[in-house]
């Protein structure tokens, strides 16, 4: 963002938000993590376009791993549930239902 915004001069003479590369990195981290403090923002059209891409990239970076994690959790939960059902079926076949009276 620094490289896009550092040459942009404000018409009213106010200071630039992106005074160094570190300021640009701070803005990118805050934007990608969707915190968005509002202390810094791009002021040129090119900077706003770049900022839009950074926001979209942040959503993808956060959302894509979640789909993989949730999918793996669902797989392991399904396997655990199937194993529990198999164990219950095995016990019922061996011992019969616990609520049924036993023959002596």
XYZ file of C-alpha atoms in Angstrom:
104
model
C 0.000 0.000 0.000
C 2.914 2.326 0.701
C 4.106 2.059 -2.897
C 0.642 2.863 -4.209
C -0.107 5.745 -1.837
C 3.225 7.409 -0.994
C 3.235 9.732 -4.015
C -0.393 10.758 -3.616
C -0.657 14.300 -2.273
C -3.742 15.550 -0.506
C -5.504 18.544 -2.030
C -6.136 20.089 1.375
C -2.553 19.614 2.573
C -3.244 17.019 5.259
C -0.693 14.326 6.059
C -0.494 10.992 4.356
C -1.524 7.922 6.320
C 1.151 5.707 4.788
C 4.404 7.415 5.762
C 6.507 4.254 5.575
C 6.375 0.626 4.516
C 5.667 -0.339 8.128
C 2.582 1.876 8.134
C 1.438 0.061 4.980
C 2.103 -3.315 6.612
C 0.119 -2.268 9.685
C -2.803 -1.295 7.480
C -2.609 -4.600 5.551
C -2.575 -6.713 8.719
C -5.479 -4.816 10.242
C -7.431 -5.069 6.987
C -6.710 -8.753 6.301
C -7.754 -9.739 9.811
C -10.947 -7.684 9.273
C -10.366 -5.593 12.402
C -10.423 -2.319 10.485
C -9.598 0.261 13.159
C -10.110 3.134 10.734
C -6.937 4.916 11.780
C -5.472 4.534 8.284
C -7.179 4.212 4.934
C -6.202 4.650 1.291
C -7.030 8.035 -0.210
C -6.267 7.622 -3.909
C -8.349 5.675 -6.408
C -5.533 3.198 -7.024
C -5.076 2.822 -3.270
C -8.770 2.144 -2.784
C -8.730 -0.451 -5.550
C -5.696 -2.103 -3.967
C -7.435 -1.947 -0.609
C -10.483 -3.690 -2.036
C -8.307 -6.542 -3.259
C -6.646 -6.778 0.151
C -10.036 -7.028 1.869
C -11.169 -9.795 -0.502
C -7.860 -11.594 -0.015
C -8.329 -11.377 3.756
C -11.730 -12.998 3.522
C -10.339 -15.811 1.377
C -7.369 -16.342 3.692
C -9.656 -16.658 6.703
C -12.553 -18.540 5.093
C -10.723 -21.144 3.007
C -8.922 -22.896 5.884
C -12.173 -22.979 7.868
C -13.850 -25.102 5.200
C -11.005 -27.624 5.372
C -11.017 -27.717 9.181
C -14.794 -28.121 9.373
C -14.737 -30.847 6.725
C -12.110 -32.830 8.644
C -14.042 -32.363 11.891
C -17.208 -33.632 10.215
C -15.355 -36.686 8.867
C -13.884 -37.598 12.249
C -17.217 -37.026 14.024
C -19.003 -39.272 11.511
C -16.426 -42.039 11.956
C -16.703 -41.812 15.744
C -20.494 -41.949 15.556
C -20.414 -44.985 13.234
C -18.001 -46.798 15.551
C -20.262 -46.090 18.534
C -23.269 -47.432 16.617
C -21.347 -50.592 15.647
C -20.325 -51.140 19.264
C -23.900 -50.682 20.482
C -25.184 -53.107 17.837
C -22.548 -55.676 18.842
C -23.489 -55.395 22.518
C -27.189 -55.746 21.740
C -26.564 -58.882 19.686
C -24.435 -60.458 22.409
C -26.521 -59.566 25.470
C -29.893 -58.675 24.094
C -31.672 -55.513 25.112
C -31.091 -54.567 28.756
C -34.733 -53.768 29.331
C -36.009 -57.219 28.287
C -36.603 -59.768 31.057
C -34.014 -62.536 31.100
C -34.982 -66.155 31.015
C -33.764 -68.151 34.004
